[in-house]
XYZ file of C-alpha atoms in Angstrom:
307
model
C -26.826 32.767 -55.073
C -28.659 35.288 -52.908
C -29.036 32.729 -50.112
C -25.292 32.031 -50.238
C -24.486 35.718 -49.918
C -26.903 36.028 -46.989
C -25.163 33.175 -45.221
C -21.736 34.727 -45.595
C -23.054 38.093 -44.440
C -24.569 36.659 -41.283
C -21.524 34.500 -40.520
C -19.099 37.390 -40.750
C -21.300 39.522 -38.507
C -21.381 36.706 -35.930
C -17.599 36.394 -36.104
C -17.243 40.106 -35.560
C -19.438 40.018 -32.447
C -17.497 36.999 -31.131
C -14.126 38.722 -31.590
C -15.327 41.805 -29.764
C -16.668 39.722 -26.856
C -13.473 37.729 -26.510
C -11.393 40.890 -26.454
C -13.644 42.283 -23.777
C -13.306 39.161 -21.634
C -9.641 38.397 -22.124
C -8.817 42.094 -22.092
C -6.286 43.931 -24.198
C -6.174 46.349 -21.286
C -5.729 44.808 -17.810
C -7.533 47.735 -16.155
C -11.126 46.557 -16.566
C -12.443 49.699 -14.896
C -11.439 51.682 -18.000
C -13.426 49.363 -20.248
C -16.667 48.494 -18.482
C -18.105 48.178 -14.980
C -18.303 44.793 -13.228
C -22.105 44.757 -13.489
C -21.957 44.666 -17.320
C -19.209 42.093 -17.825
C -20.277 39.132 -19.968
C -20.400 35.912 -17.920
C -17.697 33.357 -18.654
C -20.290 30.682 -19.406
C -21.835 32.852 -22.103
C -18.473 33.537 -23.726
C -17.518 29.865 -23.662
C -20.798 28.969 -25.353
C -20.192 31.624 -28.001
C -16.672 30.366 -28.638
C -17.938 26.792 -29.086
C -20.527 28.063 -31.557
C -17.930 29.891 -33.665
C -15.556 26.917 -33.494
C -18.289 24.735 -35.004
C -18.627 27.168 -37.918
C -14.888 27.050 -38.480
C -14.960 23.253 -38.361
C -17.728 23.162 -40.982
C -15.483 25.168 -43.306
C -18.067 27.919 -43.737
C -15.662 30.682 -42.733
C -11.913 31.186 -43.034
C -9.616 31.468 -40.031
C -8.836 35.131 -39.370
C -6.483 37.057 -37.102
C -7.946 39.473 -34.532
C -6.831 42.940 -33.454
C -6.559 42.774 -29.650
C -6.163 46.544 -29.320
C -9.914 47.168 -29.809
C -11.940 48.279 -26.769
C -15.677 47.871 -26.232
C -18.008 50.275 -24.498
C -21.378 48.490 -24.539
C -21.343 44.685 -24.303
C -25.062 44.426 -23.600
C -25.779 45.923 -27.010
C -23.347 43.516 -28.641
C -25.069 40.572 -26.952
C -28.378 41.680 -28.367
C -26.845 42.028 -31.856
C -25.418 38.543 -31.560
C -28.825 37.129 -30.630
C -30.326 38.779 -33.729
C -27.513 37.514 -35.931
C -27.971 33.952 -34.660
C -31.691 34.124 -35.419
C -30.958 35.340 -38.963
C -28.444 32.560 -39.483
C -30.981 29.929 -38.408
C -33.470 31.312 -40.917
C -30.922 31.144 -43.714
C -29.875 27.599 -42.794
C -33.479 26.392 -43.021
C -33.806 27.830 -46.520
C -34.335 25.178 -49.288
C -31.350 26.582 -51.175
C -28.966 26.186 -48.227
C -26.594 23.224 -48.456
C -24.715 22.233 -45.268
C -21.170 21.083 -46.053
C -20.037 17.669 -44.769
C -17.560 17.273 -41.910
C -14.428 16.150 -43.654
C -11.595 16.379 -41.099
C -11.206 12.870 -39.623
C -10.409 14.252 -36.173
C -13.891 15.812 -36.067
C -15.816 12.638 -36.967
C -14.389 10.016 -34.640
C -11.586 9.282 -32.250
C -8.716 7.125 -33.378
C -9.613 3.515 -32.701
C -7.273 1.266 -30.739
C -6.489 -2.220 -31.998
C -8.759 -4.869 -30.476
C -5.779 -6.522 -28.821
C -4.906 -3.302 -26.946
C -8.537 -2.784 -25.896
C -8.683 -6.350 -24.559
C -5.484 -5.832 -22.570
C -6.807 -2.547 -21.139
C -10.032 -4.262 -20.051
C -8.027 -6.971 -18.319
C -5.961 -4.367 -16.463
C -9.095 -2.585 -15.244
C -11.325 -5.543 -14.449
C -8.779 -8.138 -13.280
C -7.913 -6.948 -9.793
C -6.696 -10.394 -8.802
C -6.977 -11.512 -5.189
C -6.556 -14.993 -3.720
C -9.466 -15.855 -1.474
C -9.104 -18.364 1.328
C -5.974 -20.333 2.120
C -4.059 -23.260 0.664
C -2.347 -26.204 2.353
C 0.309 -28.516 0.949
C -0.734 -31.822 -0.659
C -4.423 -30.965 -0.762
C -6.688 -30.875 -3.831
C -8.554 -27.704 -4.824
C -11.122 -26.718 -7.435
C -10.943 -23.068 -8.532
C -13.368 -21.121 -10.739
C -12.209 -18.140 -12.792
C -14.407 -15.038 -12.164
C -12.094 -12.642 -14.015
C -12.265 -11.061 -17.457
C -9.303 -12.974 -18.844
C -7.410 -16.231 -18.488
C -6.502 -17.083 -14.893
C -3.101 -18.764 -14.580
C -2.375 -20.513 -11.262
C 1.198 -21.427 -10.408
C 3.116 -22.588 -7.344
C 6.836 -21.870 -6.952
C 7.004 -21.124 -10.681
C 5.248 -24.348 -11.727
C 1.971 -23.883 -13.634
C -0.847 -25.795 -11.968
C -3.794 -24.630 -14.088
C -4.760 -22.219 -16.870
C -8.459 -21.368 -16.632
C -10.486 -19.521 -19.249
C -12.989 -16.861 -18.172
C -15.934 -18.515 -16.399
C -14.251 -21.934 -16.367
C -12.875 -24.024 -13.525
C -10.029 -26.449 -12.898
C -8.900 -28.925 -10.234
C -5.311 -29.316 -9.110
C -3.377 -30.925 -6.272
C -0.603 -29.121 -4.445
C 2.686 -30.715 -3.543
C 5.291 -29.378 -1.186
C 5.297 -25.860 -2.693
C 5.691 -22.854 -0.429
C 3.645 -20.205 -2.303
C 0.834 -19.954 -4.838
C 0.221 -17.211 -7.420
C -2.907 -16.124 -9.312
C -2.283 -14.091 -12.478
C -4.600 -12.456 -15.032
C -2.746 -10.329 -17.564
C -0.451 -8.021 -15.589
C -2.428 -8.309 -12.336
C -1.364 -10.969 -9.818
C -1.556 -11.987 -6.178
C 0.702 -14.366 -4.227
C 0.096 -16.138 -0.922
C 2.109 -18.497 1.220
C 0.976 -22.126 1.261
C 0.395 -23.612 4.700
C 2.468 -26.612 5.670
C 0.511 -29.813 6.006
C 0.081 -30.890 9.635
C 1.089 -34.499 10.492
C -1.590 -37.198 10.761
C -3.151 -38.100 14.089
C -3.561 -41.666 15.411
C -6.098 -42.322 18.152
C -6.351 -45.796 19.748
C -9.327 -46.899 21.855
C -9.292 -50.172 23.827
C -12.512 -52.185 23.468
C -11.641 -55.621 24.940
C -10.800 -56.211 28.617
C -7.147 -56.537 29.561
C -5.222 -57.793 32.630
C -3.901 -60.824 34.493
C -7.399 -62.061 35.278
C -8.537 -61.960 31.648
C -8.334 -65.056 29.460
C -6.773 -65.082 26.031
C -9.919 -66.629 24.541
C -12.027 -63.713 25.808
C -9.718 -61.144 24.247
C -9.529 -62.953 20.906
C -13.295 -63.313 20.655
C -13.925 -59.597 20.158
C -12.430 -56.405 18.749
C -9.575 -55.416 21.011
C -8.795 -51.887 19.679
C -10.348 -49.332 17.398
C -7.741 -47.192 15.652
C -8.810 -43.874 14.109
C -6.435 -42.037 11.795
C -7.149 -38.380 10.994
C -5.477 -36.438 8.217
C -6.300 -33.591 5.829
C -5.570 -35.895 2.891
C -6.555 -39.398 4.057
C -6.503 -40.834 0.535
C -2.758 -40.142 0.341
C -1.877 -41.966 3.575
C 0.114 -45.169 3.751
C -1.095 -47.215 6.733
C 0.646 -50.320 8.029
C -0.581 -52.349 11.041
C 1.784 -55.130 12.087
C 1.607 -57.873 14.751
C -0.436 -61.019 15.504
C -3.747 -59.292 14.733
C -6.618 -59.216 12.247
C -7.441 -55.804 10.803
C -10.858 -54.766 9.534
C -11.470 -51.293 8.102
C -14.879 -50.134 9.301
C -14.863 -46.618 7.809
C -12.662 -43.922 6.346
C -9.571 -43.917 8.527
C -11.135 -46.330 11.060
C -9.548 -49.738 11.729
C -10.739 -52.485 14.096
C -7.929 -54.603 15.572
C -8.572 -58.138 16.856
C -5.902 -60.280 18.496
C -5.160 -63.488 16.617
C -2.336 -64.963 18.651
C -2.821 -68.586 19.868
C -5.533 -70.925 18.612
C -5.375 -73.813 21.141
C -4.704 -74.701 24.791
C -1.587 -76.651 23.859
C -0.227 -73.656 21.958
C -0.963 -71.493 24.995
C 0.889 -73.915 27.334
C 3.905 -73.991 25.074
C 3.991 -70.193 24.937
C 3.630 -69.626 28.692
C 6.127 -72.341 29.715
C 9.016 -70.682 31.559
C 7.306 -67.268 31.589
C 5.597 -65.434 34.382
C 2.104 -64.100 34.053
C 0.568 -61.774 33.127
C 1.446 -62.189 29.483
C 1.355 -59.454 26.861
C 1.315 -59.248 23.062
C 1.697 -56.021 21.148
C 1.055 -54.568 17.680
C 2.246 -51.445 15.802
C 0.392 -48.864 13.711
C 2.562 -46.846 11.303
C 1.251 -44.011 9.136
C 3.161 -42.085 6.466
C 1.500 -39.060 4.831
C 2.125 -37.414 1.436
C 4.718 -35.072 2.947
C 6.745 -38.077 4.149
C 5.870 -37.561 7.807
C 5.928 -40.884 9.680
C 3.865 -41.513 12.829
C 3.931 -44.770 14.881
C 1.703 -45.941 17.764
C 1.771 -49.185 19.803
C -0.993 -51.260 21.363
C -0.904 -54.191 23.835
C -3.127 -57.105 24.814
C -2.614 -58.394 28.368
C -3.967 -61.762 29.618
C -3.224 -64.249 32.474
C -4.781 -67.553 31.377
C -6.016 -69.529 28.445
């Protein structure tokens, strides 16, 4: 019982010193010159520390909340500071006594902050960490593989059509069509870019066999006459058609060797050239249609003057 009385005595003395210091700082009288000189004013940091100390006592429930008389003036703050230091030392001695029991913190607002639901925390993390940006560029009718580096599900769409939904750390492959824009979205963060139009295919034709009025048909037909090279961003989607009296051999991706296969005998040659003037010519056509529906056509000719 004696220890309990000592605690209360010390606490009330500490509260008294605190009230006096606060009044001195905040000032019931705005004319500080009437109260104390500038050299003896208690520093703000000291007062803030004292207030935090008293607030902790109030939170522990060791003392009741009291109202203060703000009309009191103080003449010697240095002496009060010294008294406070002594009171704090006495309180520490009492608190270390075997008979002293520290009350538990019961108010919930003093023990922990209110927890958010896990769903809200997850959404907040996505908002902070998912600053979505589309790297690189995209072109129509091409195939892409995208990895998701974001903290959330990455949804990729083009003109409102979902192309892929990728979990965090995963990847997906998709092929564009004729869409005009692509969008990355993670939660509420998104980025949109225009999709480049697919350029048309290119057809390059290189003559390999001789040609002219002095060249025989047999010489031309005995070797590759043309090499046709077709270039496109999506060669697997091309539709290639080579028409005419020729044999076609594909010698690589997008590479076609064209050999004339027109007449097989001298009598067939004579029948063909009867009534015609030399030199004679035979042509073929190369037609390419890409995934966008773009159609490109090129022509080639074999010229000869004799069998």
